[in-house]
Coordinates of C-alpha atoms in Angstrom, one line a residue:
M11 CA 37.2 13.6 4.4
N12 CA 36.2 16.6 6.2
L13 CA 33.4 15.5 8.4
K14 CA 30.4 18.2 9.1
P15 CA 27.0 17.6 11.2
P16 CA 24.5 16.8 8.9
L17 CA 21.9 19.1 7.5
T18 CA 19.1 19.8 9.7
E19 CA 17.4 23.0 7.4
L20 CA 15.4 23.0 4.8
N21 CA 13.5 26.4 4.1
I22 CA 10.6 25.7 2.2
A23 CA 8.4 29.0 1.6
T24 CA 5.0 28.3 2.3
A25 CA 1.8 30.9 2.0
N26 CA 1.8 33.3 4.9
G27 CA -1.9 34.5 4.6
G28 CA -4.7 33.5 2.5
F29 CA -6.5 30.1 1.6
Y30 CA -3.0 28.4 1.2
D31 CA -2.0 29.7 4.6
G32 CA 0.6 27.5 6.0
F33 CA 0.7 25.3 2.4
T34 CA 3.3 25.5 -0.2
R35 CA 1.1 26.9 -3.2
T36 CA 3.0 25.6 -6.2
V37 CA 3.0 22.0 -4.2
A38 CA -0.6 22.1 -3.6
V39 CA -1.8 24.4 -6.6
T40 CA 0.1 22.0 -9.4
G41 CA -1.5 18.4 -7.5
K42 CA -5.2 19.5 -7.9
V43 CA -4.5 20.5 -10.9
I44 CA -3.0 17.8 -12.4
I45 CA -5.9 15.7 -10.8
G46 CA -8.7 17.7 -11.5
L47 CA -7.5 17.2 -15.2
L48 CA -7.6 13.7 -14.7
I49 CA -11.0 14.0 -13.4
L50 CA -12.2 16.4 -16.6
W51 CA -10.1 14.1 -19.2
A52 CA -11.9 11.1 -17.8
V53 CA -15.9 12.5 -18.0
L54 CA -15.3 14.1 -21.0
F55 CA -13.3 12.6 -23.2
P56 CA -13.8 8.3 -22.2
D57 CA -13.0 7.3 -25.0
N58 CA -10.0 9.2 -26.0
A59 CA -8.9 8.5 -21.9
G60 CA -9.2 4.7 -22.2
S61 CA -7.5 4.5 -25.4
L62 CA -4.2 6.4 -24.8
L63 CA -4.3 5.3 -20.6
N64 CA -4.0 1.1 -22.1
S65 CA -1.2 2.8 -25.0
L66 CA 0.3 4.0 -21.9
N67 CA 0.2 0.9 -19.8
S68 CA 1.4 -1.1 -22.9
A69 CA 4.7 0.6 -23.4
I70 CA 4.9 0.9 -19.6
L71 CA 4.7 -2.6 -19.4
T72 CA 7.5 -3.1 -22.2
M73 CA 9.8 -0.5 -21.6
F74 CA 9.6 -0.2 -17.4
G75 CA 8.6 -4.2 -16.6
S76 CA 12.4 -4.9 -15.6
W77 CA 12.7 -1.6 -13.7
Y78 CA 9.5 -2.5 -11.8
I79 CA 10.8 -6.2 -10.8
Y80 CA 14.7 -5.0 -9.6
S81 CA 14.0 -2.3 -7.7
S82 CA 11.1 -3.7 -5.6
A83 CA 14.1 -6.2 -4.9
F84 CA 16.3 -3.6 -4.4
F85 CA 13.8 -2.5 -1.8
V86 CA 13.4 -5.7 0.2
I87 CA 16.9 -6.4 0.2
L88 CA 17.9 -3.2 2.0
C89 CA 15.3 -3.7 4.8
I90 CA 16.4 -6.6 5.9
A91 CA 20.3 -5.6 5.2
L92 CA 19.5 -2.3 7.5
A93 CA 17.6 -4.2 10.0
L94 CA 20.1 -7.2 10.3
I95 CA 23.2 -4.7 10.4
P96 CA 24.1 -3.5 14.4
A97 CA 25.1 -0.3 12.9
S98 CA 22.1 0.7 11.3
G99 CA 19.7 -1.7 13.7
R100 CA 19.8 0.4 16.7
L101 CA 19.8 3.9 15.6
R102 CA 16.3 5.6 16.8
L103 CA 14.5 7.2 14.7
G104 CA 14.8 10.6 16.9
E105 CA 16.5 11.5 19.7
P106 CA 17.8 9.5 22.4
G107 CA 15.6 10.0 24.3
D108 CA 12.8 9.6 22.6
R109 CA 10.3 6.9 22.7
P110 CA 7.2 5.7 20.9
E111 CA 4.1 7.6 21.2
F112 CA 1.7 4.8 20.5
D113 CA 1.3 1.7 22.1
N114 CA 2.0 -1.4 19.8
F115 CA -1.5 -2.6 19.2
S116 CA -2.7 1.3 18.3
W117 CA 0.8 1.4 16.7
F118 CA 0.2 -1.9 14.0
S119 CA -3.6 -0.8 13.8
M120 CA -3.1 2.3 12.3
M121 CA -0.4 0.9 10.1
F122 CA -2.3 -2.3 8.8
G123 CA -5.3 -0.6 8.7
A124 CA -4.1 2.2 6.3
G125 CA -1.3 -0.1 4.6
I126 CA -3.0 -3.2 3.3
G127 CA -6.1 -4.0 4.7
V128 CA -8.4 -2.9 1.6
G129 CA -6.8 -4.9 -0.5
M130 CA -6.3 -8.0 1.5
L131 CA -10.3 -8.1 2.5
T132 CA -10.7 -7.9 -2.1
Y133 CA -7.7 -10.4 -2.0
A134 CA -7.6 -13.1 0.7
T135 CA -10.3 -15.3 -1.5
G136 CA -9.6 -13.9 -4.8
E137 CA -6.0 -14.1 -5.3
P138 CA -5.6 -17.6 -4.4
M139 CA -8.7 -19.1 -6.6
S140 CA -7.6 -16.8 -9.9
H141 CA -3.6 -18.3 -9.4
F142 CA -5.5 -21.9 -8.5
K143 CA -6.7 -22.0 -11.7
N144 CA -3.3 -20.1 -13.7
N145 CA -0.2 -19.6 -12.9
P146 CA 3.0 -19.6 -13.9
D147 CA 3.2 -23.1 -13.2
V148 CA 0.5 -24.0 -15.0
I149 CA 1.7 -22.0 -18.0
R150 CA 4.5 -24.0 -18.0
G151 CA 2.9 -27.3 -17.4
F152 CA 4.2 -28.5 -14.4
V153 CA 0.9 -29.0 -12.7
A154 CA -2.8 -28.8 -13.7
G155 CA -5.0 -25.5 -13.3
T156 CA -7.8 -26.5 -10.3
S157 CA -5.9 -29.2 -9.5
E158 CA -5.3 -30.3 -5.6
E159 CA -1.2 -30.5 -7.2
T160 CA -1.5 -26.6 -7.8
V161 CA -2.5 -25.3 -4.4
R162 CA 1.1 -25.0 -3.4
S163 CA 1.9 -22.9 -6.5
A164 CA -1.4 -20.8 -6.2
Y165 CA 0.0 -20.2 -2.6
E166 CA 3.5 -19.5 -3.8
W167 CA 2.9 -17.2 -6.0
S168 CA 0.3 -15.4 -3.8
F169 CA 2.9 -15.0 -1.0
L170 CA 5.1 -13.2 -3.2
H171 CA 2.8 -10.3 -4.0
W172 CA 1.3 -9.8 0.0
G173 CA 4.9 -10.8 1.1
L174 CA 7.7 -9.0 2.3
T175 CA 7.7 -6.4 -0.8
P176 CA 4.9 -4.7 -0.4
W177 CA 5.8 -4.2 3.3
A178 CA 9.5 -3.3 2.3
C179 CA 8.4 -0.5 -0.2
Y180 CA 5.7 1.3 3.0
A181 CA 8.7 0.5 4.9
L182 CA 11.7 1.8 3.5
T183 CA 9.5 5.6 2.3
G184 CA 8.5 5.8 6.0
L185 CA 12.1 5.2 7.7
S186 CA 14.1 7.5 5.4
L187 CA 11.4 10.3 6.1
A188 CA 11.3 9.2 10.2
Y189 CA 15.4 9.0 9.8
F190 CA 15.7 12.5 8.3
S191 CA 12.5 14.7 10.3
Y192 CA 13.0 12.8 13.4
R193 CA 16.9 13.2 13.4
R194 CA 17.7 15.8 11.4
G195 CA 14.9 17.9 12.1
L196 CA 13.8 18.2 8.9
P197 CA 10.2 18.7 7.5
L198 CA 7.8 15.6 7.5
T199 CA 7.3 15.2 3.7
I200 CA 8.9 13.3 0.8
R201 CA 11.9 15.4 -0.2
S202 CA 13.3 15.3 3.0
G203 CA 14.4 12.2 2.3
L204 CA 16.8 13.0 -0.6
T205 CA 18.5 15.2 1.5
S206 CA 21.7 13.1 1.9
L207 CA 21.9 13.5 -1.7
F208 CA 20.6 17.0 -3.1
G209 CA 21.2 19.3 0.5
A210 CA 19.3 22.3 0.2
R211 CA 18.5 22.3 -3.0
L212 CA 15.4 20.1 -2.2
S213 CA 14.2 23.4 -0.8
G214 CA 13.4 25.0 -4.2
P215 CA 11.6 23.9 -7.5
L216 CA 13.8 20.5 -7.5
G217 CA 11.7 19.3 -4.6
H218 CA 8.9 20.7 -5.5
V219 CA 8.7 18.2 -8.4
V220 CA 9.4 15.5 -6.0
D221 CA 6.2 16.2 -3.7
I222 CA 4.1 17.2 -6.2
V223 CA 4.9 13.3 -8.2
A224 CA 4.2 11.8 -4.5
V225 CA 0.4 13.9 -4.0
V226 CA -0.2 12.1 -7.6
A227 CA 1.0 8.6 -7.0
T228 CA -0.4 8.9 -3.6
V229 CA -3.9 10.2 -5.2
L230 CA -4.0 7.3 -7.6
G231 CA -2.8 4.3 -5.4
V232 CA -5.3 5.2 -2.9
A233 CA -8.0 5.4 -5.9
Q234 CA -6.5 1.5 -7.0
T235 CA -7.2 0.6 -3.2
L236 CA -10.9 2.4 -3.3
G237 CA -11.7 1.0 -6.3
Y238 CA -11.5 -2.4 -4.9
G239 CA -13.0 -1.2 -1.8
V240 CA -15.9 0.4 -3.7
E241 CA -17.0 -2.9 -5.7
Q242 CA -16.4 -5.5 -3.1
F243 CA -19.1 -2.7 -0.4
I244 CA -21.4 -2.6 -2.8
A245 CA -21.6 -6.3 -3.8
G246 CA -21.9 -7.4 0.1
I247 CA -24.2 -4.7 0.7
A248 CA -26.5 -6.1 -2.4
R249 CA -25.9 -9.4 -0.8
V250 CA -27.5 -8.5 2.1
S251 CA -30.2 -6.4 1.2
G252 CA -31.4 -8.1 -2.2
S253 CA -31.0 -4.3 -3.5
E254 CA -30.4 -5.8 -7.3
W255 CA -29.9 -2.5 -9.0
L256 CA -26.4 -2.1 -7.1
M257 CA -25.3 -4.5 -9.4
N258 CA -25.1 -4.6 -13.2
D259 CA -26.0 -7.6 -15.5
A260 CA -22.0 -8.3 -15.7
G261 CA -21.5 -8.6 -11.9
T262 CA -20.2 -5.2 -11.6
A263 CA -21.4 -2.3 -10.0
S264 CA -24.2 0.0 -11.4
T265 CA -23.1 4.1 -11.8
L266 CA -25.4 4.6 -8.9
G267 CA -24.4 2.0 -6.6
I268 CA -20.9 3.5 -7.1
I269 CA -21.8 6.9 -6.5
L270 CA -23.8 6.1 -3.3
S271 CA -21.1 3.8 -1.9
L272 CA -18.5 7.0 -2.8
V273 CA -20.8 9.4 -1.0
I274 CA -20.9 7.8 2.5
I275 CA -17.1 6.0 2.3
V276 CA -16.0 9.7 1.6
G277 CA -18.1 11.2 3.6
A278 CA -17.2 9.6 7.1
S279 CA -13.4 9.4 6.2
T280 CA -13.7 13.5 5.9
L281 CA -15.0 13.5 9.0
S282 CA -13.0 10.9 10.2
A283 CA -9.7 12.6 8.9
L284 CA -11.3 16.4 10.5
S285 CA -10.4 15.0 13.6
G286 CA -7.1 14.1 13.3
V287 CA -4.8 10.6 13.7
G288 CA -5.0 10.5 17.6
K289 CA -8.8 10.7 16.9
G290 CA -10.4 9.3 14.0
I291 CA -8.1 7.3 12.7
K292 CA -6.9 5.6 15.9
W293 CA -10.4 4.8 16.8
L294 CA -11.3 3.3 13.9
S295 CA -8.1 1.5 13.3
N296 CA -8.3 -0.3 16.7
I297 CA -11.8 -1.2 15.3
N298 CA -11.0 -2.9 12.3
T299 CA -8.4 -4.7 14.1
V300 CA -11.0 -6.3 16.4
L301 CA -12.9 -7.1 14.1
S302 CA -10.6 -8.7 11.4
I303 CA -9.4 -11.0 14.2
F304 CA -13.0 -11.5 14.9
V305 CA -13.5 -12.9 10.9
L306 CA -10.3 -14.4 10.9
L307 CA -11.6 -16.6 14.1
F308 CA -14.2 -17.6 12.5
F309 CA -12.9 -19.1 9.3
L310 CA -10.3 -20.6 12.1
V311 CA -13.1 -22.4 13.6
F312 CA -15.5 -23.4 11.0
G313 CA -13.4 -23.1 7.6
S314 CA -11.2 -25.8 6.2
T315 CA -9.1 -25.5 9.6
L316 CA -6.3 -28.5 8.7
F317 CA -6.6 -27.0 5.0
S318 CA -5.6 -23.7 5.7
I319 CA -3.1 -24.9 8.0
A320 CA -1.2 -27.1 5.7
A321 CA -1.6 -24.6 3.0
L322 CA -0.1 -22.0 4.9
F323 CA 3.3 -23.7 6.1
T324 CA 4.3 -25.1 3.3
G325 CA 3.3 -22.2 1.4
I326 CA 5.7 -20.0 3.4
A327 CA 8.1 -22.4 2.8
D328 CA 7.8 -22.6 -0.4
Y329 CA 7.9 -19.1 -0.8
L330 CA 10.7 -18.4 0.9
A331 CA 12.9 -21.1 -1.0
A332 CA 12.0 -19.3 -3.7
L333 CA 11.9 -15.8 -3.1
P334 CA 15.6 -15.4 -4.0
S335 CA 15.2 -16.4 -8.2
T336 CA 11.4 -15.0 -8.1
L337 CA 12.0 -11.5 -6.7
F338 CA 14.3 -11.0 -9.9
T339 CA 12.6 -13.1 -12.6
V340 CA 11.9 -11.5 -15.6
W341 CA 9.4 -12.8 -18.6
H342 CA 9.6 -10.8 -21.5
T343 CA 7.2 -11.6 -24.7
D344 CA 9.6 -14.4 -27.0
G345 CA 6.8 -14.8 -30.0
T346 CA 6.1 -18.7 -28.2
E347 CA 2.6 -19.7 -27.1
T348 CA 4.4 -20.2 -23.5
G349 CA 6.5 -17.1 -23.5
D350 CA 3.9 -14.3 -23.9
A351 CA 1.7 -15.8 -21.2
L352 CA 4.3 -15.8 -19.1
A353 CA 5.6 -12.1 -19.6
A354 CA 0.9 -11.4 -19.8
W355 CA 0.8 -13.0 -16.3
Q356 CA 3.4 -11.2 -15.0
G357 CA 2.4 -8.0 -16.2
G358 CA -0.9 -8.4 -15.2
W359 CA 0.0 -9.5 -11.6
T360 CA 3.3 -8.9 -10.3
I361 CA 4.2 -6.0 -12.1
F362 CA 0.7 -4.5 -11.2
Y363 CA 1.0 -5.0 -7.3
W364 CA 4.8 -3.9 -7.8
A365 CA 3.5 -0.4 -9.1
W366 CA 0.4 -0.7 -6.7
W367 CA 2.5 -0.6 -3.7
I368 CA 5.3 1.7 -5.1
A369 CA 1.7 4.4 -5.5
F370 CA 0.5 3.7 -2.5
A371 CA 4.3 4.2 -0.7
P372 CA 4.1 7.6 -0.4
F373 CA 1.2 8.0 1.2
V374 CA 1.7 4.7 3.9
G375 CA 5.5 5.5 4.5
L376 CA 4.8 9.0 5.7
F377 CA 2.4 7.9 7.3
L378 CA 4.3 5.0 9.7
A379 CA 6.7 7.6 10.0
R380 CA 4.4 9.9 11.5
I381 CA 2.8 7.0 14.1
S382 CA 6.7 5.5 14.3
R383 CA 9.2 7.8 16.3
G384 CA 11.0 6.6 19.0
R385 CA 11.4 3.3 17.4
T386 CA 15.1 2.0 16.2
I387 CA 15.2 0.8 13.0
R388 CA 14.6 -2.7 14.1
E389 CA 12.0 -2.2 15.6
Y390 CA 10.4 -0.4 12.6
I391 CA 11.3 -2.7 10.1
L392 CA 10.0 -6.1 12.0
G393 CA 7.3 -4.3 12.9
A394 CA 6.2 -2.7 9.7
M395 CA 7.7 -5.3 7.2
I396 CA 7.9 -8.4 8.6
I397 CA 4.8 -9.1 11.2
P398 CA 2.4 -7.6 8.9
A399 CA 3.8 -9.9 5.9
V400 CA 2.4 -12.9 7.9
V401 CA -0.8 -11.8 9.3
C402 CA -2.0 -11.2 5.5
F403 CA -0.1 -15.2 4.8
V404 CA -2.6 -16.2 7.7
W405 CA -5.7 -14.1 6.3
F406 CA -4.9 -15.7 2.7
A407 CA -4.4 -19.2 3.9
L408 CA -7.6 -19.3 6.2
V409 CA -10.0 -17.4 3.9
G410 CA -8.5 -18.5 0.3
G411 CA -7.9 -22.1 1.7
T412 CA -11.5 -22.2 3.0
A413 CA -12.3 -21.5 -1.1
I414 CA -10.5 -23.7 -2.8
Q415 CA -11.2 -26.8 -0.7
L416 CA -14.7 -26.0 -1.1
E417 CA -14.2 -25.8 -4.9
L418 CA -12.1 -28.8 -4.5
S419 CA -14.3 -31.1 -2.3
G420 CA -16.9 -30.4 -4.8
Q421 CA -19.4 -28.5 -2.0
A422 CA -19.4 -25.6 -4.0
Q423 CA -20.1 -26.6 -7.4
G424 CA -18.3 -23.5 -8.8
A425 CA -19.8 -21.1 -7.2
I426 CA -16.9 -19.6 -5.8
L427 CA -14.9 -19.9 -8.6
G428 CA -17.6 -18.6 -11.2
T429 CA -18.4 -15.0 -9.4
G430 CA -16.6 -11.9 -9.6
L431 CA -13.0 -10.9 -7.8
S432 CA -15.9 -8.5 -5.7
D433 CA -18.1 -10.9 -4.9
Q434 CA -16.2 -14.4 -4.4
L435 CA -15.8 -14.0 0.1
Y436 CA -19.6 -13.4 -0.2
A437 CA -20.3 -16.7 -2.4
V438 CA -17.6 -18.9 0.1
L439 CA -19.7 -17.6 3.2
A440 CA -23.1 -18.7 1.3
V441 CA -21.8 -21.9 0.1
M442 CA -20.3 -22.4 4.4
L443 CA -23.5 -21.2 5.9
S444 CA -27.5 -21.0 6.1
P445 CA -29.0 -17.9 4.1
G446 CA -29.6 -16.2 7.5
L447 CA -26.4 -16.7 9.0
A448 CA -24.3 -15.9 5.7
T449 CA -26.2 -12.8 5.6
L450 CA -24.8 -11.9 8.6
M451 CA -21.1 -12.3 8.5
S452 CA -21.4 -10.8 5.2
L453 CA -22.9 -7.9 6.8
V454 CA -19.7 -8.2 9.3
I455 CA -17.7 -8.4 6.1
V456 CA -19.4 -4.9 4.9
V457 CA -18.5 -3.3 8.3
L458 CA -15.4 -4.3 8.5
L459 CA -14.6 -3.0 5.0
L460 CA -16.2 0.1 5.5
T461 CA -13.8 0.8 8.8
Y462 CA -10.4 0.1 6.4
L463 CA -12.3 2.0 3.8
V464 CA -12.2 4.9 6.3
T465 CA -9.1 4.5 7.3
S466 CA -7.5 4.7 4.6
V467 CA -9.0 7.6 2.7
D468 CA -9.0 9.7 5.4
S469 CA -5.4 8.8 7.1
A470 CA -4.5 9.5 2.6
V471 CA -6.2 12.8 2.8
L472 CA -4.3 14.0 5.9
I473 CA -1.2 12.7 4.0
I474 CA -1.7 14.4 0.8
N475 CA -1.8 17.9 3.0
T476 CA 1.0 17.5 5.1
I477 CA 3.1 17.1 1.7
N478 CA 1.5 20.1 0.8
A479 CA 2.2 21.8 3.8
A480 CA 5.8 21.1 3.3
G481 CA 5.8 18.3 6.1
D482 CA 3.1 20.5 8.8
E483 CA 1.3 18.3 10.4
G484 CA -0.5 20.1 12.3
P485 CA -4.4 21.4 11.6
K486 CA -4.9 22.7 8.3
A487 CA -8.0 24.5 6.8
R488 CA -11.5 22.1 6.7
P489 CA -11.7 23.3 2.7
H490 CA -8.3 21.5 1.7
I491 CA -9.4 18.1 3.5
V492 CA -13.1 18.6 2.0
F493 CA -11.2 18.8 -1.4
W494 CA -8.7 16.2 -1.4
G495 CA -11.9 13.9 -0.1
S496 CA -14.1 15.0 -2.8
A497 CA -11.2 14.5 -5.4
L498 CA -10.4 10.6 -4.4
A499 CA -14.0 10.1 -4.9
L500 CA -14.4 11.6 -8.1
V501 CA -11.3 10.1 -9.4
V502 CA -12.2 7.1 -8.9
G503 CA -15.9 7.2 -9.6
A504 CA -15.0 8.8 -13.2
L505 CA -12.3 6.1 -13.8
L506 CA -14.9 3.1 -12.1
I507 CA -17.6 4.1 -14.7
V508 CA -15.8 4.9 -18.1
G509 CA -13.3 1.7 -17.6
G510 CA -14.4 0.0 -14.5
L511 CA -11.4 -1.0 -12.6
S512 CA -8.6 -1.7 -15.7
A513 CA -9.2 1.7 -16.0
I514 CA -7.7 2.8 -12.7
Q515 CA -4.9 -0.4 -12.7
T516 CA -4.1 1.5 -15.4
A517 CA -4.2 5.1 -14.4
M518 CA -2.0 3.9 -11.3
I519 CA 0.6 2.6 -13.2
V520 CA 1.8 5.6 -15.6
G521 CA 0.8 7.5 -12.0
A522 CA 3.6 4.7 -9.7
L523 CA 6.5 5.1 -12.3
P524 CA 7.7 8.1 -11.4
F525 CA 7.5 8.1 -7.9
S526 CA 9.4 4.6 -8.4
F527 CA 13.0 6.9 -9.3
V528 CA 12.0 9.1 -6.3
M529 CA 12.2 5.7 -4.1
V530 CA 15.6 4.3 -5.1
L531 CA 16.6 8.0 -4.4
M532 CA 15.5 7.6 -1.3
G533 CA 17.5 4.1 -0.8
L534 CA 20.3 5.5 -1.6
S535 CA 20.2 8.6 0.0
L536 CA 19.3 6.8 3.6
I537 CA 22.3 4.3 2.9
K538 CA 24.5 7.6 2.3
A539 CA 23.1 9.3 5.5
I540 CA 23.8 6.1 7.7
F541 CA 26.9 5.4 6.2
M542 CA 28.1 9.3 7.1
D543 CA 26.3 8.8 10.9
N544 CA 28.8 6.3 11.7
L545 CA 31.6 7.8 10.1
R546 CA 30.5 11.1 12.7
K547 CA 29.7 8.8 15.3
R548 CA 33.6 8.1 15.3
A549 CA 34.7 11.5 15.1
D550 CA 32.5 12.4 17.6
I551 CA 30.8 14.8 15.7
P552 CA 26.8 15.9 16.4
R553 CA 24.4 13.5 14.4
T554 CA 21.1 14.3 15.5
V555 CA 19.0 17.9 15.6
G556 CA 19.1 18.4 19.5
T557 CA 22.8 17.3 19.9
I558 CA 23.7 19.8 17.4
E559 CA 21.9 22.4 18.7
T560 CA 23.5 21.2 22.0
A561 CA 26.7 21.8 20.6
E562 CA 26.4 25.2 19.3
P563 CA 28.1 28.0 21.0

């Protein structure tokens, strides 16, 4: 085999002057056009948009449901293997002398706040409660819904969706980018993760397509998260202030409430994004980590502690025992009542989640890469995959377990089960506490949610601009930051007003599909790169950009 040093240059053309100075004009303009057309379509032709999105969603679930399941399983297995295998696990994301820029607390705070904090606040109560009523074990008649026997299966499925898989999607994307950027000196943009497969061809149209797909997936993935956050934010403000005009009779956010909350969230996010990662984002991430710990301690002390701890450990044990099977389980419609119900449940939950994590992966992955230089692959994967999954398990057990126990004991009398997803956490507090204390804790949740939302949006805006600028992490023109902050607000607002959360969910599943193929290729590219670098090590051939430059005559 004729071994050569790896590719260390990817010449991506960027504009030299003008409004798009420093940006890859093709990527930046095309991304803006696609998102702009989506907004106009949803606003001007809402019926057509809703109908076509639903048709596309049904087609994707039918044709690509198995693809989402198997590709996500591949991401989990690959990350675990790379961490455990010594030849890959000990490799450093950077030069041999590089060390982490951020301490572990700030690193974890930024990673968790940007990665999953908003959704966790919504689903830590809502998902265990939903699976407590219905899950595949209930559908197959193994247990009865809303019974004590259903608690274990409710947590097994909740932990599947919020455990290793989402963080494997994020970790793999970030690992690929960090490996090629910090070891090879390539631009910190999505296309760089494919260079061991396609080489210098990625500097042209092929690479532009990859980055455009990543930008669109990022906008739709963040829109999904922002949509849930907005609904819960408005529900909390309505609870705290008693302002009934913020909510509709159906229990969903009113149009005026949506507009007002988006102005607050995106305005704060844009200001934070203008300050950069090391200031606003780091500061907000540390705040929401402290508030998260406070909320967890509150539920640990005042919640259903023993019930929740039992749910935590039995849920983790059941999840890990079933993981080899559930990772690869695919249910198809077969004309039977049970088979069709299982397929519908998996499409509405598991496949929806896998698409959500994949759509979110270019944003969170690039952000993880941005803050993880100097760490080893093993350290990175353990920090970016295992620890956040355990924190999610603790959240779901303490918060969701308290909600379930309140219903099982009869204390809640349906007050939690009977309310919408976005309002369930506040309903738990209302059952647990006196009205005054419930209002105070609800206010804490609203503030925590706001910090998570701002952290997610401002991080996303910076990441989108990094992709558009061919991996340049330096400060960019303020109008581009303002544009993408406004675009996120308009996408969420338009789709929420037109079709509610289901419209955002459908758009996200459609947008995630192209990037799922990119992610699989990134995984294969990373395997090849690590394998070749180990061969180069044996042949004493330079493997990182610094050693290659030093070795040049």
